[in-house]
mmCIF file of C-alpha atoms in Angstrom:
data_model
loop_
_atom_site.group_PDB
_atom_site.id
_atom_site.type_symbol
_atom_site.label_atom_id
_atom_site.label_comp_id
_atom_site.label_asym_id
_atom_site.label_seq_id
_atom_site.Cartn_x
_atom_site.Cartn_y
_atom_site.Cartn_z
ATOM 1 C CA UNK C 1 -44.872 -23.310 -6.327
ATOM 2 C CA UNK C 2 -41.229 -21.999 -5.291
ATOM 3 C CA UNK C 3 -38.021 -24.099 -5.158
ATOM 4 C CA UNK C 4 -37.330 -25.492 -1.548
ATOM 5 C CA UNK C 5 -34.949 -24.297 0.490
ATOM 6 C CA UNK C 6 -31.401 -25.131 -0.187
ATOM 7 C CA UNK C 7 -29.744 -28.396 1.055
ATOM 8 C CA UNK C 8 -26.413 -27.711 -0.039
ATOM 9 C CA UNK C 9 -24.485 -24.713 1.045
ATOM 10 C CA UNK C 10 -21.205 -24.549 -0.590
ATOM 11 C CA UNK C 11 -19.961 -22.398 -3.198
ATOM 12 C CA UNK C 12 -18.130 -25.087 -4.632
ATOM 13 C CA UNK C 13 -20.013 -27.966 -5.456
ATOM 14 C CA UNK C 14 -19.095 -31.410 -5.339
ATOM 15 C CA UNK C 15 -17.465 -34.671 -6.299
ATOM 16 C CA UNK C 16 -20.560 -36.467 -5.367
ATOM 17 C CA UNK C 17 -22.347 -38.909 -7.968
ATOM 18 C CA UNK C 18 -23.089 -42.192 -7.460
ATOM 19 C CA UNK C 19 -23.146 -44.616 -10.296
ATOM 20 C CA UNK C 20 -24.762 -48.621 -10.007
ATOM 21 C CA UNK C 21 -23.422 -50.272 -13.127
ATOM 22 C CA UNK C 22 -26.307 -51.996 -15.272
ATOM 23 C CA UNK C 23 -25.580 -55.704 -14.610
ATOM 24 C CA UNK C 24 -24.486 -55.325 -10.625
ATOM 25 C CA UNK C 25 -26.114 -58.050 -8.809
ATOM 26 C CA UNK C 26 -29.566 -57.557 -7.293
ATOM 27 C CA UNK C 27 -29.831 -56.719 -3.562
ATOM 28 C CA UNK C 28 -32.250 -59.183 -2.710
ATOM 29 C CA UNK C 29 -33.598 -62.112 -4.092
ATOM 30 C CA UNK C 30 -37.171 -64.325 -3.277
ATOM 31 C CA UNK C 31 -37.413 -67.282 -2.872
ATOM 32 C CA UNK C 32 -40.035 -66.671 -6.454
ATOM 33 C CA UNK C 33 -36.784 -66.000 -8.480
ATOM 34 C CA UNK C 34 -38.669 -62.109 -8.259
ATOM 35 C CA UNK C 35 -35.288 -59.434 -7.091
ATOM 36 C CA UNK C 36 -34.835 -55.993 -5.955
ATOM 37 C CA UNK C 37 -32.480 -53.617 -7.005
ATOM 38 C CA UNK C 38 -31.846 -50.744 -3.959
ATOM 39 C CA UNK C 39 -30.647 -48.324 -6.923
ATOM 40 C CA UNK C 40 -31.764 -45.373 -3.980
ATOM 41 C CA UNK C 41 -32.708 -45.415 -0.454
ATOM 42 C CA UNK C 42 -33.942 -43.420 1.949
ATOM 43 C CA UNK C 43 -30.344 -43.440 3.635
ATOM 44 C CA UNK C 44 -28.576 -42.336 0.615
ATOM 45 C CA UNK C 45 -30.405 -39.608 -0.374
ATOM 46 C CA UNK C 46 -30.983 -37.804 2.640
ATOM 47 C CA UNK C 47 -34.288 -39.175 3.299
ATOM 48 C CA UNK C 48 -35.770 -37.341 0.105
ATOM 49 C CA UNK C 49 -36.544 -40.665 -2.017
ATOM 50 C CA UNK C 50 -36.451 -43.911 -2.549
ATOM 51 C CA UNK C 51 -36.055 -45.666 -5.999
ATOM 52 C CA UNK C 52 -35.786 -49.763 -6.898
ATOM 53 C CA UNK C 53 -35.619 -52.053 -9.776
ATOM 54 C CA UNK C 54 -38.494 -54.371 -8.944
ATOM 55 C CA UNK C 55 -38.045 -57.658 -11.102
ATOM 56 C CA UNK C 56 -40.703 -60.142 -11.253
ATOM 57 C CA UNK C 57 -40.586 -63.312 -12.747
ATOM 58 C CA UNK C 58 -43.231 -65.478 -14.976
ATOM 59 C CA UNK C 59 -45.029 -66.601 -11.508
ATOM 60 C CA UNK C 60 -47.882 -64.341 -10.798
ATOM 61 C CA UNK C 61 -47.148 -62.504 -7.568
ATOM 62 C CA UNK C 62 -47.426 -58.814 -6.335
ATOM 63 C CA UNK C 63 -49.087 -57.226 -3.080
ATOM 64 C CA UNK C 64 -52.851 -57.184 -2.852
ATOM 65 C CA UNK C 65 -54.931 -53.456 -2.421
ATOM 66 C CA UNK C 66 -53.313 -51.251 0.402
ATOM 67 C CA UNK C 67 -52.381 -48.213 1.144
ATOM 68 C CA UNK C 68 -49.617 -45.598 3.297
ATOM 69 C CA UNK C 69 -50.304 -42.755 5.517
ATOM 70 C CA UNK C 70 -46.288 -41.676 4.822
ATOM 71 C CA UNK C 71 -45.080 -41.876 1.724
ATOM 72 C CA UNK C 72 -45.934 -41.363 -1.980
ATOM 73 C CA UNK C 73 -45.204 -44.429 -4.247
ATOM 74 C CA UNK C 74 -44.707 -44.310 -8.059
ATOM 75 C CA UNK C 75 -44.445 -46.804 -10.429
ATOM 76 C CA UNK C 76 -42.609 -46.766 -14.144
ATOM 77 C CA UNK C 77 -43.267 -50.141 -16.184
ATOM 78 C CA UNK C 78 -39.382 -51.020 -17.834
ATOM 79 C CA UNK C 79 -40.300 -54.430 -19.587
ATOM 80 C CA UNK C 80 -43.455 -56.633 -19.533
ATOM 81 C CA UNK C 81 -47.037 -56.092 -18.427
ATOM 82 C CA UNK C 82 -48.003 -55.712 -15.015
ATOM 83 C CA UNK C 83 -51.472 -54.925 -13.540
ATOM 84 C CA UNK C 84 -51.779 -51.750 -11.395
ATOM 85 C CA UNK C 85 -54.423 -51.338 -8.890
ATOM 86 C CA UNK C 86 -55.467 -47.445 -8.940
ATOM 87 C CA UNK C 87 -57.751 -47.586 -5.962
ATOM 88 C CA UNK C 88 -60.731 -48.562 -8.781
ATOM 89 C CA UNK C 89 -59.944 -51.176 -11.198
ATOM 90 C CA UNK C 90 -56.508 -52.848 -12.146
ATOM 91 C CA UNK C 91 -54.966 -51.134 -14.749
ATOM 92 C CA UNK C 92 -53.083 -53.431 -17.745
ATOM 93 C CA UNK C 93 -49.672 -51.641 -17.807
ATOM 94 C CA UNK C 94 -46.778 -51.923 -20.944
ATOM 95 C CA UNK C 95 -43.638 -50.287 -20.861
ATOM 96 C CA UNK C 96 -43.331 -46.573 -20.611
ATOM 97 C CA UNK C 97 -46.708 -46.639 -18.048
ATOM 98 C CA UNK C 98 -46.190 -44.400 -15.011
ATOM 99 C CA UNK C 99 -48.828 -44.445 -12.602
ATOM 100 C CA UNK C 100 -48.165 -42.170 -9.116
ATOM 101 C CA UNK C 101 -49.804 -42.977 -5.880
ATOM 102 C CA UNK C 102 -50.497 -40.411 -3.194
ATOM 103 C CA UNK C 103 -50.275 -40.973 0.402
ATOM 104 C CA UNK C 104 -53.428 -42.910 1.274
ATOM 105 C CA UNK C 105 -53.897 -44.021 -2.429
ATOM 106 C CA UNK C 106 -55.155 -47.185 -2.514
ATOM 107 C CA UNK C 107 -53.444 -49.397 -4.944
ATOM 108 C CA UNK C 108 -51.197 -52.735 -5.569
ATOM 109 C CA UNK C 109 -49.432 -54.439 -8.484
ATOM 110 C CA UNK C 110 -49.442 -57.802 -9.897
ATOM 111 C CA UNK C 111 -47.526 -59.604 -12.827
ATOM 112 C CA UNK C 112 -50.095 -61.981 -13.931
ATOM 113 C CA UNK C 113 -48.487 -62.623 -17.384
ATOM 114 C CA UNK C 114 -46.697 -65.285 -17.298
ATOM 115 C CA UNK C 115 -43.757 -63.269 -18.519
ATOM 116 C CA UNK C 116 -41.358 -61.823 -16.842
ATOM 117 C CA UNK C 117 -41.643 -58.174 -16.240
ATOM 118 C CA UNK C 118 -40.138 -55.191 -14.243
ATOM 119 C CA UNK C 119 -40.452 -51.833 -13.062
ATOM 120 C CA UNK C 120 -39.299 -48.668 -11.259
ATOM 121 C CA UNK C 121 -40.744 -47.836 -8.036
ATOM 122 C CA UNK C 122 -40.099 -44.398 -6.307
ATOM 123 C CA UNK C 123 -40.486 -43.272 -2.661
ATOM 124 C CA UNK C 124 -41.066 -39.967 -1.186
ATOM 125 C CA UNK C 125 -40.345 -39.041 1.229
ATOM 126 C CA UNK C 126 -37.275 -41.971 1.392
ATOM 127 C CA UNK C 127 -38.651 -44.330 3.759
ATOM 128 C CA UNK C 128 -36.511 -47.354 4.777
ATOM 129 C CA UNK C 129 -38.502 -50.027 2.388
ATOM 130 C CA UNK C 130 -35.511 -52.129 1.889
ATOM 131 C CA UNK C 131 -36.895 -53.263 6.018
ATOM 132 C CA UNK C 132 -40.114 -54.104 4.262
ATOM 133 C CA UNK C 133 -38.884 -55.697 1.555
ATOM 134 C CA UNK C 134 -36.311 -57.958 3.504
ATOM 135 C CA UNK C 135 -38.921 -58.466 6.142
ATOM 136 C CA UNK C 136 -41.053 -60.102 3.438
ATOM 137 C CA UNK C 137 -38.938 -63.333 3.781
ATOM 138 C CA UNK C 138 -39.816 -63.930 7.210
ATOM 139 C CA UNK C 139 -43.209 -63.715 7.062
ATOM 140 C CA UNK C 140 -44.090 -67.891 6.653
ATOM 141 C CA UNK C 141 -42.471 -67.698 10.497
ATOM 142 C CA UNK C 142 -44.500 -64.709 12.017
ATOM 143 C CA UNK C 143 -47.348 -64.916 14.003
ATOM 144 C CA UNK C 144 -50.590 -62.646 13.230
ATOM 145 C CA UNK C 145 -49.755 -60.401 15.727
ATOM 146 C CA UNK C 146 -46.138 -60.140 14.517
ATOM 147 C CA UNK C 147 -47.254 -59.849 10.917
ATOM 148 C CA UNK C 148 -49.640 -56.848 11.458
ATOM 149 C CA UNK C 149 -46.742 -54.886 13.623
ATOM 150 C CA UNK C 150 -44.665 -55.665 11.259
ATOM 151 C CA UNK C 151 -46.719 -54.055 8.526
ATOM 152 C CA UNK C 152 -47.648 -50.957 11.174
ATOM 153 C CA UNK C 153 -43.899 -50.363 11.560
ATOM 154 C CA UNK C 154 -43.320 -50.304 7.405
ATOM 155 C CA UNK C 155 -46.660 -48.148 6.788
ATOM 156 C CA UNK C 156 -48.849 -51.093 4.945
ATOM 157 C CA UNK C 157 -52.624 -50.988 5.460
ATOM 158 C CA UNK C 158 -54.574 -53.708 3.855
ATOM 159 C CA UNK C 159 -57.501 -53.676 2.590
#
């Protein structure tokens, strides 16, 4: 494996970092008291990842088995224990866990602890999830036909 090709082409480099303060307010919020921190989208980096803050409150919750044809999705346990679906079994996650999903990995993630608990979860390439994730809200007021475009158009395939 070789480096890519470059992306940045000046000599020079760049006054270009972007800092997110711990403590900023989340970017979305559920009706669950669970939030979502956009800490990196797709849009901001270029389209090369995605990365969020995924807190989950005491209430179990937390998508079912699926899968993407797209993207890659990652997931780094920060507090709490949260089950991981690996495409075989549900794994019992603690902090420091990392478990990495390839495209058409089967897989899903609960909190069933009635703690809360959070995590890190990385995109790649850097899909526009924070559509999915906002969408999520509206989904009591879809029909089925909306529901399963809706999950076409954001790369979701349930099992």
């Amino acid at each position: 494996m070789t480096y890519p090709d470059p992306i940045y082409f000046d000599d020079k480099g760049e006054n270009s970092a972007v800092h997110r303060p711990a403590g900023s307010e989340p970017d979305l919020v559920y009706p669950t008291g669970n939030t979502v921190d956009y800490l990196a989208t797709g849009a901001s980096t270029g389209g090369l990842f995605g990365l969020y803050r995924w807190n989950m409150g005491p209430t179990p919750s937390g998508p079912g088995p699926h899968f993407h044809k797209t993207i890659t999705e990652s997931f780094f346990v920060l507090e709490g224990s949260i089950k991981i679906y690996n495409g075989d079994r549900w794994l019992d996650t603690k902090p420091g866990d990392w478990v990495h999903v390839p495209a058409g990995g089967v897989h899903g993630f609960r909190n069933e602890s009635g703690e809360p608990a959070s995590m890190l979860l990385h995109f790649s390439p850097g899909a526009p999830r924070e559509g999915y994730f906002e969408g999520l809200l509206d989904m009591a007021n879809m029909s089925d036909e909306e529901k399963a475009e809706f999950y076409l158009r954001h790369d979701n395939y349930w099992l």
